[in-house]
Amino acid sequence: MTTQPPPSLHPTAIVDPLAQIGPGCVIGPWCLIGPDVVLHEGVKLHSHVVLDGQTTLASGVEVYPFVTIGMAPQDLKYRNEPTRCEIGERTVIREHVTIHRGTAQGHGLTRVGAHCLIMCNAHVAHDCEIGDGVIIVNNVVMGGHVEIGDGARIMGAAALHQFVRIGRGALVGGVCGVEADVIPYGSVLGNRARLVGLHWIWLKRQGVPAEEVQAMRRAFRHLYPRRSDGRYVLEDRLAEVRRDFADHPRVMEIVAFMEAPSRRGLVRGAHLSSGAVETEGA
């Protein structure tokens, strides 16, 4: 096992003596680190990074210039309660990203998972929960309490309404306003998000067996028929899919997500041509 060297602090960095700085950390020029910050081993702050509040960066996190993490939330109800912010291991946070700590009215925690990539100018609001392996592209903004499942892809300049849930492996298209929940593995596009299919390319890259992908395709087309004759309500379609696809865990994951309590409801499906459900993304 390789022993990490002691932390390296640039002379211009301002680090509170109460902050906990792990071995192998590199803190670049003009960084500002508050007293309740914890950096695990191998964290790298390039320059001009501000870390405040009860903020923890796990091992191997890399933060680029002009990022702020753990600052007070943009919530008028916030009264300086001791809430937290956590960043998972090996996550990369690019220039000008802002990530705010939680609120007492929410979970008290804003969390970004491991192995994520958050690109320039994105904003992660208070009490957001972002899973592992998520990619958030430039200029994405989100309100408070947003939940994003593992492996989701949020394309550039998308806007996520507060309390929205984005399911595991979902794709949100660029410049897309998301006002309701996106099912796991769903793909949404449009100025106001509409469900246009499943995120097939992500499923392929994850090595999902072909028979499982075909089952998901059939279940999706039953849940979101291209032409509705008005005879089936969604609850009936869910019951039929639950009965007919009980042996397919990813289909059951979609059903469980759709049946879970929601503050925002579900993004509606568009009426599609046969080609439109083959949407692929990053």
Tab-separated table of C-alpha atoms in Angstrom:
chain	number	residue	atom	x	y	z
A	1	MET	CA	0.000	0.000	0.000
A	2	THR	CA	1.429	3.404	-1.061
A	3	THR	CA	1.790	5.954	1.733
A	4	GLN	CA	0.405	9.370	0.833
A	5	PRO	CA	2.751	12.358	1.298
A	6	PRO	CA	1.802	15.127	3.724
A	7	PRO	CA	-0.631	17.752	2.413
A	8	SER	CA	0.717	20.527	0.202
A	9	LEU	CA	-0.653	24.022	0.858
A	10	HIS	CA	0.176	26.995	-1.339
A	11	PRO	CA	1.413	29.978	0.714
A	12	THR	CA	-1.516	32.109	-0.436
A	13	ALA	CA	-4.162	29.581	0.652
A	14	ILE	CA	-6.096	30.464	3.811
A	15	VAL	CA	-6.880	27.292	5.761
A	16	ASP	CA	-8.525	27.490	9.175
A	17	PRO	CA	-6.432	25.620	11.748
A	18	LEU	CA	-9.499	23.605	12.776
A	19	ALA	CA	-10.021	22.218	9.260
A	20	GLN	CA	-9.040	18.571	8.802
A	21	ILE	CA	-6.699	18.112	5.847
A	22	GLY	CA	-5.807	14.543	4.902
A	23	PRO	CA	-2.521	13.218	3.552
A	24	GLY	CA	-1.753	13.822	-0.086
A	25	CYS	CA	-4.117	16.789	-0.375
A	26	VAL	CA	-3.053	19.644	-2.645
A	27	ILE	CA	-4.501	23.077	-1.900
A	28	GLY	CA	-3.652	25.587	-4.600
A	29	PRO	CA	-3.337	29.377	-4.660
A	30	TRP	CA	-5.936	31.596	-3.032
A	31	CYS	CA	-8.156	28.809	-1.711
A	32	LEU	CA	-10.242	29.493	1.405
A	33	ILE	CA	-11.031	26.574	3.745
A	34	GLY	CA	-13.397	26.998	6.708
A	35	PRO	CA	-13.064	25.466	10.196
A	36	ASP	CA	-15.620	22.670	9.757
A	37	VAL	CA	-14.251	21.368	6.451
A	38	VAL	CA	-12.874	17.820	6.174
A	39	LEU	CA	-10.699	16.796	3.221
A	40	HIS	CA	-9.866	13.112	2.922
A	41	GLU	CA	-6.664	11.888	1.338
A	42	GLY	CA	-5.659	12.956	-2.129
A	43	VAL	CA	-8.115	15.832	-2.578
A	44	LYS	CA	-6.901	18.428	-5.082
A	45	LEU	CA	-8.091	22.044	-5.104
A	46	HIS	CA	-6.611	23.816	-8.127
A	47	SER	CA	-7.011	27.472	-7.061
A	48	HIS	CA	-9.567	30.039	-5.834
A	49	VAL	CA	-11.777	27.347	-4.301
A	50	VAL	CA	-13.988	28.264	-1.313
A	51	LEU	CA	-15.129	25.507	1.071
A	52	ASP	CA	-17.424	26.510	3.930
A	53	GLY	CA	-19.724	24.985	6.544
A	54	GLN	CA	-19.746	21.334	7.585
A	55	THR	CA	-18.383	20.154	4.253
A	56	THR	CA	-16.631	16.844	3.564
A	57	LEU	CA	-14.756	15.925	0.393
A	58	ALA	CA	-13.986	12.200	0.100
A	59	SER	CA	-10.696	10.829	-1.184
A	60	GLY	CA	-9.535	11.776	-4.660
A	61	VAL	CA	-12.007	14.612	-5.258
A	62	GLU	CA	-10.679	17.198	-7.719
A	63	VAL	CA	-12.005	20.771	-7.697
A	64	TYR	CA	-11.197	23.350	-10.375
A	65	PRO	CA	-10.913	27.144	-9.959
A	66	PHE	CA	-13.668	29.451	-8.713
A	67	VAL	CA	-15.835	26.699	-7.239
A	68	THR	CA	-17.757	27.215	-3.995
A	69	ILE	CA	-18.922	24.232	-1.953
A	70	GLY	CA	-20.886	24.244	1.297
A	71	MET	CA	-21.915	27.887	1.283
A	72	ALA	CA	-25.233	28.865	2.879
A	73	PRO	CA	-28.309	27.868	0.847
A	74	GLN	CA	-30.338	30.363	-1.157
A	75	ASP	CA	-33.368	29.802	1.046
A	76	LEU	CA	-35.017	32.614	2.997
A	77	LYS	CA	-35.989	30.160	5.753
A	78	TYR	CA	-32.350	29.335	6.483
A	79	ARG	CA	-31.222	30.572	9.910
A	80	ASN	CA	-27.599	29.381	9.907
A	81	GLU	CA	-28.483	25.902	11.197
A	82	PRO	CA	-25.510	23.473	11.205
A	83	THR	CA	-26.348	21.625	8.001
A	84	ARG	CA	-23.932	19.657	5.822
A	85	CYS	CA	-22.530	19.083	2.358
A	86	GLU	CA	-20.756	15.909	1.179
A	87	ILE	CA	-18.891	15.101	-2.034
A	88	GLY	CA	-18.161	11.434	-2.877
A	89	GLU	CA	-14.788	9.990	-3.798
A	90	ARG	CA	-13.145	10.651	-7.159
A	91	THR	CA	-15.769	13.195	-8.180
A	92	VAL	CA	-14.538	15.996	-10.460
A	93	ILE	CA	-16.025	19.482	-10.123
A	94	ARG	CA	-15.182	21.945	-12.890
A	95	GLU	CA	-14.909	25.724	-12.953
A	96	HIS	CA	-17.500	28.051	-11.401
A	97	VAL	CA	-19.735	25.300	-9.988
A	98	THR	CA	-21.731	26.182	-6.853
A	99	ILE	CA	-22.914	23.513	-4.396
A	100	HIS	CA	-24.848	24.711	-1.342
A	101	ARG	CA	-25.287	22.946	1.978
A	102	GLY	CA	-28.646	21.594	3.150
A	103	THR	CA	-31.426	23.164	5.193
A	104	ALA	CA	-33.073	22.196	8.468
A	105	GLN	CA	-36.414	21.988	6.636
A	106	GLY	CA	-34.952	19.431	4.227
A	107	HIS	CA	-32.574	16.537	4.872
A	108	GLY	CA	-29.991	18.849	6.395
A	109	LEU	CA	-27.598	17.488	3.769
A	110	THR	CA	-26.636	18.186	0.174
A	111	ARG	CA	-24.844	15.147	-1.229
A	112	VAL	CA	-23.004	14.462	-4.474
A	113	GLY	CA	-22.030	10.820	-4.959
A	114	ALA	CA	-18.790	9.172	-6.050
A	115	HIS	CA	-17.223	9.256	-9.527
A	116	CYS	CA	-19.438	12.109	-10.716
A	117	LEU	CA	-18.497	14.831	-13.193
A	118	ILE	CA	-20.033	18.258	-12.685
A	119	MET	CA	-19.097	20.584	-15.533
A	120	CYS	CA	-18.629	24.353	-15.646
A	121	ASN	CA	-21.189	26.775	-14.200
A	122	ALA	CA	-23.599	24.134	-12.900
A	123	HIS	CA	-25.536	24.797	-9.680
A	124	VAL	CA	-26.443	22.114	-7.131
A	125	ALA	CA	-28.957	23.584	-4.705
A	126	HIS	CA	-29.630	22.843	-1.047
A	127	ASP	CA	-30.771	19.347	-0.033
A	128	CYS	CA	-30.114	17.835	-3.465
A	129	GLU	CA	-29.178	14.141	-3.543
A	130	ILE	CA	-27.034	13.129	-6.510
A	131	GLY	CA	-26.113	9.466	-6.939
A	132	ASP	CA	-22.876	7.859	-8.108
A	133	GLY	CA	-21.506	8.177	-11.626
A	134	VAL	CA	-23.748	11.101	-12.588
A	135	ILE	CA	-22.672	13.543	-15.308
A	136	ILE	CA	-24.004	17.092	-15.108
A	137	VAL	CA	-23.053	19.184	-18.133
A	138	ASN	CA	-22.326	22.926	-18.365
A	139	ASN	CA	-24.860	25.467	-17.086
A	140	VAL	CA	-27.285	22.965	-15.577
A	141	VAL	CA	-29.325	24.495	-12.745
A	142	MET	CA	-31.511	22.774	-10.184
A	143	GLY	CA	-33.807	23.851	-7.399
A	144	GLY	CA	-33.651	22.497	-3.882
A	145	HIS	CA	-34.425	18.883	-2.922
A	146	VAL	CA	-33.772	17.446	-6.399
A	147	GLU	CA	-32.904	13.720	-6.454
A	148	ILE	CA	-30.795	12.286	-9.281
A	149	GLY	CA	-30.222	8.521	-9.475
A	150	ASP	CA	-26.964	6.713	-10.219
A	151	GLY	CA	-25.589	7.077	-13.730
A	152	ALA	CA	-28.014	9.760	-14.899
A	153	ARG	CA	-26.925	12.232	-17.583
A	154	ILE	CA	-28.114	15.845	-17.411
A	155	MET	CA	-27.196	17.693	-20.615
A	156	GLY	CA	-26.181	21.339	-20.968
A	157	ALA	CA	-28.377	24.191	-19.730
A	158	ALA	CA	-31.126	21.892	-18.456
A	159	ALA	CA	-33.211	23.273	-15.591
A	160	LEU	CA	-34.619	20.962	-12.897
A	161	HIS	CA	-37.542	22.157	-10.790
A	162	GLN	CA	-37.314	21.786	-7.023
A	163	PHE	CA	-38.374	18.392	-5.630
A	164	VAL	CA	-38.007	16.713	-9.038
A	165	ARG	CA	-36.736	13.109	-9.082
A	166	ILE	CA	-34.540	11.875	-11.939
A	167	GLY	CA	-34.373	8.075	-12.021
A	168	ARG	CA	-31.288	5.920	-12.323
A	169	GLY	CA	-29.676	5.918	-15.780
A	170	ALA	CA	-32.019	8.601	-17.128
A	171	LEU	CA	-31.084	11.154	-19.782
A	172	VAL	CA	-32.242	14.786	-19.663
A	173	GLY	CA	-31.656	16.571	-22.965
A	174	GLY	CA	-29.969	19.942	-23.332
A	175	VAL	CA	-31.904	23.171	-22.681
A	176	CYS	CA	-34.712	21.069	-21.232
A	177	GLY	CA	-37.032	22.354	-18.497
A	178	VAL	CA	-37.921	19.432	-16.202
A	179	GLU	CA	-40.985	20.140	-14.067
A	180	ALA	CA	-41.859	16.549	-13.112
A	181	ASP	CA	-40.179	13.221	-12.332
A	182	VAL	CA	-38.261	11.271	-14.994
A	183	ILE	CA	-38.545	7.481	-14.765
A	184	PRO	CA	-35.411	5.330	-14.387
A	185	TYR	CA	-33.683	4.853	-17.752
A	186	GLY	CA	-36.055	7.393	-19.307
A	187	SER	CA	-34.994	9.921	-21.935
A	188	VAL	CA	-36.621	13.359	-21.974
A	189	LEU	CA	-36.293	16.173	-24.492
A	190	GLY	CA	-37.937	19.479	-25.280
A	191	ASN	CA	-38.347	22.974	-23.920
A	192	ARG	CA	-40.769	21.419	-21.439
A	193	ALA	CA	-39.597	17.866	-20.885
A	194	ARG	CA	-41.484	15.083	-22.645
A	195	LEU	CA	-40.581	11.413	-22.350
A	196	VAL	CA	-39.423	10.198	-25.761
A	197	GLY	CA	-38.097	6.737	-24.945
A	198	LEU	CA	-35.532	4.915	-22.857
A	199	HIS	CA	-31.827	5.656	-22.584
A	200	TRP	CA	-30.814	2.708	-24.721
A	201	ILE	CA	-27.162	3.609	-25.220
A	202	TRP	CA	-26.589	3.769	-21.451
A	203	LEU	CA	-28.189	0.358	-21.044
A	204	LYS	CA	-25.929	-1.071	-23.745
A	205	ARG	CA	-22.833	0.442	-22.181
A	206	GLN	CA	-23.811	-1.067	-18.834
A	207	GLY	CA	-23.899	-4.503	-20.440
A	208	VAL	CA	-27.599	-5.110	-19.820
A	209	PRO	CA	-28.506	-8.430	-21.517
A	210	ALA	CA	-30.415	-8.176	-24.791
A	211	GLU	CA	-33.407	-10.095	-23.412
A	212	GLU	CA	-33.706	-7.605	-20.544
A	213	VAL	CA	-33.502	-4.678	-22.961
A	214	GLN	CA	-36.259	-6.212	-25.105
A	215	ALA	CA	-38.432	-6.701	-22.027
A	216	MET	CA	-37.895	-3.061	-21.084
A	217	ARG	CA	-38.843	-2.021	-24.602
A	218	ARG	CA	-42.112	-3.981	-24.463
A	219	ALA	CA	-42.941	-2.694	-20.985
A	220	PHE	CA	-42.226	0.906	-21.973
A	221	ARG	CA	-44.485	0.672	-25.010
A	222	HIS	CA	-47.252	-0.707	-22.824
A	223	LEU	CA	-46.840	2.004	-20.192
A	224	TYR	CA	-46.579	4.750	-22.821
A	225	PRO	CA	-48.550	3.649	-25.892
A	226	ARG	CA	-47.938	5.680	-29.035
A	227	ARG	CA	-51.634	6.038	-29.641
A	228	SER	CA	-53.982	6.007	-26.683
A	229	ASP	CA	-57.593	4.932	-27.211
A	230	GLY	CA	-58.583	6.243	-23.768
A	231	ARG	CA	-59.599	2.856	-22.377
A	232	TYR	CA	-56.624	2.357	-20.064
A	233	VAL	CA	-55.687	4.604	-17.181
A	234	LEU	CA	-52.091	4.552	-16.001
A	235	GLU	CA	-52.909	2.537	-12.872
A	236	ASP	CA	-54.279	-0.274	-15.051
A	237	ARG	CA	-51.217	-0.285	-17.282
A	238	LEU	CA	-48.934	-0.360	-14.230
A	239	ALA	CA	-50.832	-3.326	-12.811
A	240	GLU	CA	-50.512	-5.239	-16.084
A	241	VAL	CA	-46.781	-4.505	-16.388
A	242	ARG	CA	-46.237	-5.529	-12.760
A	243	ARG	CA	-47.985	-8.835	-13.501
A	244	ASP	CA	-46.387	-9.567	-16.874
A	245	PHE	CA	-42.797	-8.430	-16.167
A	246	ALA	CA	-42.318	-9.516	-12.554
A	247	ASP	CA	-39.105	-11.381	-13.459
A	248	HIS	CA	-37.413	-8.303	-14.923
A	249	PRO	CA	-35.825	-6.206	-12.141
A	250	ARG	CA	-35.264	-3.059	-14.193
A	251	VAL	CA	-38.886	-3.001	-15.317
A	252	MET	CA	-39.936	-3.456	-11.698
A	253	GLU	CA	-37.637	-0.575	-10.761
A	254	ILE	CA	-39.487	1.661	-13.216
A	255	VAL	CA	-42.859	0.546	-11.850
A	256	ALA	CA	-41.778	1.143	-8.229
A	257	PHE	CA	-40.517	4.627	-9.151
A	258	MET	CA	-43.809	5.504	-10.861
A	259	GLU	CA	-45.834	4.282	-7.884
A	260	ALA	CA	-43.718	6.048	-5.241
A	261	PRO	CA	-44.998	9.269	-3.630
A	262	SER	CA	-44.085	12.341	-5.660
A	263	ARG	CA	-44.286	16.082	-5.129
A	264	ARG	CA	-44.164	16.782	-8.866
A	265	GLY	CA	-45.884	13.906	-10.704
A	266	LEU	CA	-44.395	12.209	-13.759
A	267	VAL	CA	-43.132	13.629	-17.039
A	268	ARG	CA	-45.655	12.681	-19.681
A	269	GLY	CA	-44.835	10.650	-22.748
A	270	ALA	CA	-44.992	12.159	-26.205
A	271	HIS	CA	-46.949	10.540	-29.052
A	272	LEU	CA	-44.100	8.935	-30.942
A	273	SER	CA	-43.263	7.489	-34.282
A	274	SER	CA	-41.554	4.097	-34.125
A	275	GLY	CA	-38.109	5.674	-34.552
A	276	ALA	CA	-38.470	8.160	-31.735
A	277	VAL	CA	-38.226	5.595	-28.963
A	278	GLU	CA	-34.675	4.725	-29.995
A	279	THR	CA	-33.232	7.864	-28.370
A	280	GLU	CA	-29.576	7.576	-27.441
A	281	GLY	CA	-27.375	9.835	-25.376
A	282	ALA	CA	-24.098	10.233	-23.536
